[in-house]
Amino acid sequence: MTAPAPAAPRPSPLPPFLLGWGLGALLFLLVRGLESALLRDPCEGRTTLALLVPLLLGPGGIAFTTTNWGRPRRVALGLGLVVASFLPALAVGVRDIGVLRTTGCAGGYVVIAPEGRRSVSEITVREGESLDLTARVSGYTPQSHPGPFALSVRSPSPGVTLTLGQASAPAGTAVPLRVTVAPGTAANAYTVTVQGVQRQGDRSFAAEGTLTVNVQP
């Protein structure tokens, strides 16, 4: 009587998984190469390309995995694609979008804050009193946008006035900002605005911040 033949070992899922990850990484590198070759503008189209590969590999890899669920090697290949959508594709894409924000490609904004503290969007001031804050242009850097931003303020009521310590400042530089409520100003919530504008030739770059001033009697 002969002994039964031993069962054949199941193939390892690691090689197809690595193949899927490698294909995803290769697609990412190809798109990055096309980005460098085709995009001349430092901002236009770069956010789309930063998200293109993660959006292709993630849902595409999941769809490939689910439609081949009964085939372990193909499932491992699909999981490799999904992992590649996160690393390196999404990780590098998020970093690139962060760089675009710091170079002003995502626009600018004005941060309003008490001295040495975090930004605020709302303050309370009694009539006849003042509150000292700071304002600074953010979203741009002195390296990406050298030179000063011209600063201005707007208020919906003559009883709520904003006074800037200086008329212009480079990006990232805090400027004193005083909010004053005149005596007799009606108790209400007033939305005031601080804006910074820089002009470079025929182009202009704007940053804006708003603050709600709650006036109390």
mmCIF file of C-alpha atoms in Angstrom:
data_model
loop_
_atom_site.group_PDB
_atom_site.id
_atom_site.type_symbol
_atom_site.label_atom_id
_atom_site.label_comp_id
_atom_site.label_asym_id
_atom_site.label_seq_id
_atom_site.Cartn_x
_atom_site.Cartn_y
_atom_site.Cartn_z
ATOM 1 C CA MET A 1 0.000 0.000 0.000
ATOM 2 C CA THR A 2 1.504 3.308 -1.071
ATOM 3 C CA ALA A 3 1.456 6.399 1.125
ATOM 4 C CA PRO A 4 -0.613 9.359 -0.129
ATOM 5 C CA ALA A 5 1.381 11.995 -1.950
ATOM 6 C CA PRO A 6 2.053 15.135 0.129
ATOM 7 C CA ALA A 7 -0.068 18.163 -0.724
ATOM 8 C CA ALA A 8 1.646 20.693 -2.907
ATOM 9 C CA PRO A 9 2.677 23.813 -0.970
ATOM 10 C CA ARG A 10 0.468 26.835 -1.517
ATOM 11 C CA PRO A 11 2.236 29.572 -3.476
ATOM 12 C CA SER A 12 3.305 32.566 -1.439
ATOM 13 C CA PRO A 13 1.239 35.737 -1.963
ATOM 14 C CA LEU A 14 4.319 37.908 -1.404
ATOM 15 C CA PRO A 15 5.670 37.939 -5.015
ATOM 16 C CA PRO A 16 2.348 39.093 -6.596
ATOM 17 C CA PHE A 17 1.903 41.611 -3.775
ATOM 18 C CA LEU A 18 5.361 43.071 -4.456
ATOM 19 C CA LEU A 19 4.584 43.042 -8.179
ATOM 20 C CA GLY A 20 1.407 45.063 -7.583
ATOM 21 C CA TRP A 21 3.241 47.526 -5.371
ATOM 22 C CA GLY A 22 6.038 47.818 -7.937
ATOM 23 C CA LEU A 23 3.566 48.485 -10.777
ATOM 24 C CA GLY A 24 1.875 51.175 -8.684
ATOM 25 C CA ALA A 25 5.190 52.792 -7.808
ATOM 26 C CA LEU A 26 6.229 52.684 -11.477
ATOM 27 C CA LEU A 27 2.999 54.424 -12.515
ATOM 28 C CA PHE A 28 3.640 57.064 -9.859
ATOM 29 C CA LEU A 29 7.164 57.689 -11.175
ATOM 30 C CA LEU A 30 5.902 57.919 -14.758
ATOM 31 C CA VAL A 31 3.300 60.535 -13.811
ATOM 32 C CA ARG A 32 5.917 62.486 -11.852
ATOM 33 C CA GLY A 33 8.155 62.448 -14.925
ATOM 34 C CA LEU A 34 5.320 63.745 -17.112
ATOM 35 C CA GLU A 35 4.626 66.466 -14.550
ATOM 36 C CA SER A 36 8.206 67.719 -14.732
ATOM 37 C CA ALA A 37 8.205 67.589 -18.532
ATOM 38 C CA LEU A 38 4.789 69.099 -19.281
ATOM 39 C CA LEU A 39 3.948 71.547 -16.486
ATOM 40 C CA ARG A 40 5.759 74.851 -16.725
ATOM 41 C CA ASP A 41 3.539 76.842 -14.369
ATOM 42 C CA PRO A 42 4.577 76.412 -10.709
ATOM 43 C CA CYS A 43 0.927 76.087 -9.600
ATOM 44 C CA GLU A 44 -1.460 75.185 -12.415
ATOM 45 C CA GLY A 45 -2.344 71.504 -12.673
ATOM 46 C CA ARG A 46 -0.030 70.299 -9.917
ATOM 47 C CA THR A 47 -2.725 69.600 -7.324
ATOM 48 C CA THR A 48 -4.612 67.437 -9.849
ATOM 49 C CA LEU A 49 -1.510 65.433 -10.692
ATOM 50 C CA ALA A 50 -0.615 65.051 -7.015
ATOM 51 C CA LEU A 51 -3.971 63.310 -6.430
ATOM 52 C CA LEU A 52 -4.291 61.519 -9.785
ATOM 53 C CA VAL A 53 -2.235 58.411 -9.011
ATOM 54 C CA PRO A 54 -3.728 57.779 -5.519
ATOM 55 C CA LEU A 55 -7.218 58.090 -7.002
ATOM 56 C CA LEU A 56 -6.363 55.649 -9.787
ATOM 57 C CA LEU A 57 -4.533 53.062 -7.707
ATOM 58 C CA GLY A 58 -6.745 53.103 -4.609
ATOM 59 C CA PRO A 59 -10.231 52.521 -6.052
ATOM 60 C CA GLY A 60 -8.757 50.611 -9.001
ATOM 61 C CA GLY A 61 -6.821 48.257 -6.739
ATOM 62 C CA ILE A 62 -9.856 47.676 -4.516
ATOM 63 C CA ALA A 63 -12.045 46.935 -7.543
ATOM 64 C CA PHE A 64 -9.435 44.522 -8.930
ATOM 65 C CA THR A 65 -9.181 42.788 -5.553
ATOM 66 C CA THR A 66 -12.914 42.342 -5.052
ATOM 67 C CA THR A 67 -13.549 41.034 -8.585
ATOM 68 C CA ASN A 68 -10.791 38.419 -8.146
ATOM 69 C CA TRP A 69 -11.536 37.445 -4.548
ATOM 70 C CA GLY A 70 -11.376 33.717 -5.250
ATOM 71 C CA ARG A 71 -7.891 33.944 -6.788
ATOM 72 C CA PRO A 72 -5.312 34.519 -4.031
ATOM 73 C CA ARG A 73 -2.472 35.620 -6.319
ATOM 74 C CA ARG A 74 -4.613 38.244 -8.041
ATOM 75 C CA VAL A 75 -5.948 39.394 -4.694
ATOM 76 C CA ALA A 76 -2.362 39.900 -3.503
ATOM 77 C CA LEU A 77 -1.607 41.823 -6.704
ATOM 78 C CA GLY A 78 -4.595 44.124 -6.104
ATOM 79 C CA LEU A 79 -3.585 44.696 -2.483
ATOM 80 C CA GLY A 80 -0.141 45.687 -3.699
ATOM 81 C CA LEU A 81 -1.747 48.336 -5.902
ATOM 82 C CA VAL A 82 -3.787 49.618 -2.971
ATOM 83 C CA VAL A 83 -0.722 49.900 -0.742
ATOM 84 C CA ALA A 84 1.124 51.756 -3.516
ATOM 85 C CA SER A 85 -1.739 54.261 -3.628
ATOM 86 C CA PHE A 86 -0.870 55.210 -0.035
ATOM 87 C CA LEU A 87 2.895 54.840 -0.149
ATOM 88 C CA PRO A 88 4.491 56.396 -2.085
ATOM 89 C CA ALA A 89 1.663 58.018 -4.102
ATOM 90 C CA LEU A 90 -0.563 59.615 -1.449
ATOM 91 C CA ALA A 91 2.246 60.373 0.996
ATOM 92 C CA VAL A 92 4.246 62.276 -1.615
ATOM 93 C CA GLY A 93 1.088 63.904 -3.018
ATOM 94 C CA VAL A 94 0.110 65.287 0.386
ATOM 95 C CA ARG A 95 3.625 66.634 0.841
ATOM 96 C CA ASP A 96 3.493 68.292 -2.583
ATOM 97 C CA ILE A 97 0.144 69.928 -1.805
ATOM 98 C CA GLY A 98 1.615 71.238 1.441
ATOM 99 C CA VAL A 99 4.494 72.752 -0.515
ATOM 100 C CA LEU A 100 2.018 74.365 -2.932
ATOM 101 C CA ARG A 101 0.227 75.981 0.009
ATOM 102 C CA THR A 102 3.420 77.465 1.426
ATOM 103 C CA THR A 103 4.375 78.918 -1.971
ATOM 104 C CA GLY A 104 1.037 80.674 -2.385
ATOM 105 C CA CYS A 105 -0.461 78.381 -5.014
ATOM 106 C CA ALA A 106 -3.475 77.757 -2.807
ATOM 107 C CA GLY A 107 -3.980 81.476 -2.171
ATOM 108 C CA GLY A 108 -3.209 83.527 0.878
ATOM 109 C CA TYR A 109 -4.971 84.509 4.073
ATOM 110 C CA VAL A 110 -4.455 86.914 6.954
ATOM 111 C CA VAL A 111 -4.010 85.489 10.438
ATOM 112 C CA ILE A 112 -5.462 87.675 13.202
ATOM 113 C CA ALA A 113 -4.377 86.809 16.713
ATOM 114 C CA PRO A 114 -3.617 88.242 20.159
ATOM 115 C CA GLU A 115 0.080 88.884 20.694
ATOM 116 C CA GLY A 116 1.927 85.565 21.025
ATOM 117 C CA ARG A 117 -1.237 83.453 20.885
ATOM 118 C CA ARG A 118 -3.181 81.371 18.377
ATOM 119 C CA SER A 119 -5.408 82.926 15.746
ATOM 120 C CA VAL A 120 -8.937 83.992 16.639
ATOM 121 C CA SER A 121 -12.049 84.452 14.518
ATOM 122 C CA GLU A 122 -14.170 86.223 17.139
ATOM 123 C CA ILE A 123 -13.560 88.712 19.938
ATOM 124 C CA THR A 124 -15.677 90.650 22.425
ATOM 125 C CA VAL A 125 -15.089 94.362 23.050
ATOM 126 C CA ARG A 126 -17.125 96.739 25.208
ATOM 127 C CA GLU A 127 -18.163 100.078 23.787
ATOM 128 C CA GLY A 128 -15.587 102.757 24.457
ATOM 129 C CA GLU A 129 -12.764 100.202 24.761
ATOM 130 C CA SER A 130 -9.993 98.836 22.528
ATOM 131 C CA LEU A 131 -8.247 95.514 22.052
ATOM 132 C CA ASP A 132 -4.751 95.019 20.672
ATOM 133 C CA LEU A 133 -4.123 92.156 18.246
ATOM 134 C CA THR A 134 -1.689 91.319 15.452
ATOM 135 C CA ALA A 135 -2.245 90.574 11.770
ATOM 136 C CA ARG A 136 0.099 88.765 9.402
ATOM 137 C CA VAL A 137 -0.110 87.596 5.809
ATOM 138 C CA SER A 138 0.143 83.821 5.530
ATOM 139 C CA GLY A 139 -0.147 81.296 2.730
ATOM 140 C CA TYR A 140 2.801 83.004 1.052
ATOM 141 C CA THR A 141 6.466 83.119 2.053
ATOM 142 C CA PRO A 142 9.145 85.814 1.657
ATOM 143 C CA GLN A 143 10.957 83.393 -0.681
ATOM 144 C CA SER A 144 7.985 82.777 -3.003
ATOM 145 C CA HIS A 145 6.666 86.367 -2.831
ATOM 146 C CA PRO A 146 9.480 88.728 -1.835
ATOM 147 C CA GLY A 147 8.579 92.274 -0.974
ATOM 148 C CA PRO A 148 5.820 93.844 1.130
ATOM 149 C CA PHE A 149 2.068 93.332 0.988
ATOM 150 C CA ALA A 150 0.016 96.535 1.137
ATOM 151 C CA LEU A 151 -2.352 96.232 4.103
ATOM 152 C CA SER A 152 -5.862 97.641 4.408
ATOM 153 C CA VAL A 153 -8.880 97.237 6.675
ATOM 154 C CA ARG A 154 -12.657 97.367 6.230
ATOM 155 C CA SER A 155 -15.405 97.758 8.814
ATOM 156 C CA PRO A 156 -19.177 97.765 8.297
ATOM 157 C CA SER A 157 -19.719 100.371 11.020
ATOM 158 C CA PRO A 158 -18.019 103.713 11.759
ATOM 159 C CA GLY A 159 -18.241 102.814 15.426
ATOM 160 C CA VAL A 160 -15.861 99.860 14.999
ATOM 161 C CA THR A 161 -12.486 100.959 13.686
ATOM 162 C CA LEU A 162 -9.288 99.039 12.942
ATOM 163 C CA THR A 163 -5.876 100.657 13.099
ATOM 164 C CA LEU A 164 -2.792 98.978 11.648
ATOM 165 C CA GLY A 165 0.653 99.641 13.079
ATOM 166 C CA GLN A 166 2.112 99.909 9.565
ATOM 167 C CA ALA A 167 0.759 100.166 6.046
ATOM 168 C CA SER A 168 2.698 97.236 4.574
ATOM 169 C CA ALA A 169 4.682 94.198 5.655
ATOM 170 C CA PRO A 170 6.310 91.111 4.107
ATOM 171 C CA ALA A 171 4.566 87.763 4.289
ATOM 172 C CA GLY A 172 4.824 86.179 7.728
ATOM 173 C CA THR A 173 5.532 89.437 9.563
ATOM 174 C CA ALA A 174 3.134 90.300 12.396
ATOM 175 C CA VAL A 175 1.769 93.846 12.353
ATOM 176 C CA PRO A 176 0.048 95.483 15.356
ATOM 177 C CA LEU A 177 -3.714 95.768 14.905
ATOM 178 C CA ARG A 178 -5.956 97.714 17.276
ATOM 179 C CA VAL A 179 -9.724 97.222 17.321
ATOM 180 C CA THR A 180 -11.567 100.196 18.832
ATOM 181 C CA VAL A 181 -15.263 100.450 19.618
ATOM 182 C CA ALA A 182 -16.528 104.009 19.932
ATOM 183 C CA PRO A 183 -18.821 104.968 22.836
ATOM 184 C CA GLY A 184 -22.483 104.600 21.927
ATOM 185 C CA THR A 185 -21.923 101.890 19.326
ATOM 186 C CA ALA A 186 -24.933 99.585 19.209
ATOM 187 C CA ALA A 187 -24.464 96.159 20.744
ATOM 188 C CA ASN A 188 -24.148 93.789 17.819
ATOM 189 C CA ALA A 189 -21.772 91.454 15.965
ATOM 190 C CA TYR A 190 -19.679 93.236 13.314
ATOM 191 C CA THR A 191 -17.521 91.429 10.763
ATOM 192 C CA VAL A 192 -14.340 93.346 9.947
ATOM 193 C CA THR A 193 -11.747 92.505 7.319
ATOM 194 C CA VAL A 194 -7.983 92.804 6.996
ATOM 195 C CA GLN A 195 -6.502 92.445 3.507
ATOM 196 C CA GLY A 196 -2.998 92.278 2.092
ATOM 197 C CA VAL A 197 -2.221 92.761 -1.604
ATOM 198 C CA GLN A 198 1.074 92.440 -3.437
ATOM 199 C CA ARG A 199 1.544 93.374 -7.093
ATOM 200 C CA GLN A 200 4.245 91.846 -9.262
ATOM 201 C CA GLY A 201 4.094 93.354 -12.736
ATOM 202 C CA ASP A 202 0.604 92.714 -14.125
ATOM 203 C CA ARG A 203 -0.198 90.069 -11.485
ATOM 204 C CA SER A 204 -1.565 90.624 -8.004
ATOM 205 C CA PHE A 205 -1.623 88.295 -4.991
ATOM 206 C CA ALA A 206 -4.228 88.802 -2.280
ATOM 207 C CA ALA A 207 -4.665 87.559 1.265
ATOM 208 C CA GLU A 208 -7.672 88.257 3.446
ATOM 209 C CA GLY A 209 -8.833 87.560 6.962
ATOM 210 C CA THR A 210 -12.095 88.316 8.750
ATOM 211 C CA LEU A 211 -12.869 88.867 12.401
ATOM 212 C CA THR A 212 -16.220 89.022 14.189
ATOM 213 C CA VAL A 213 -16.319 91.809 16.790
ATOM 214 C CA ASN A 214 -19.037 91.317 19.402
ATOM 215 C CA VAL A 215 -19.814 94.723 20.890
ATOM 216 C CA GLN A 216 -21.168 94.746 24.409
ATOM 217 C CA PRO A 217 -22.553 97.803 26.268
#
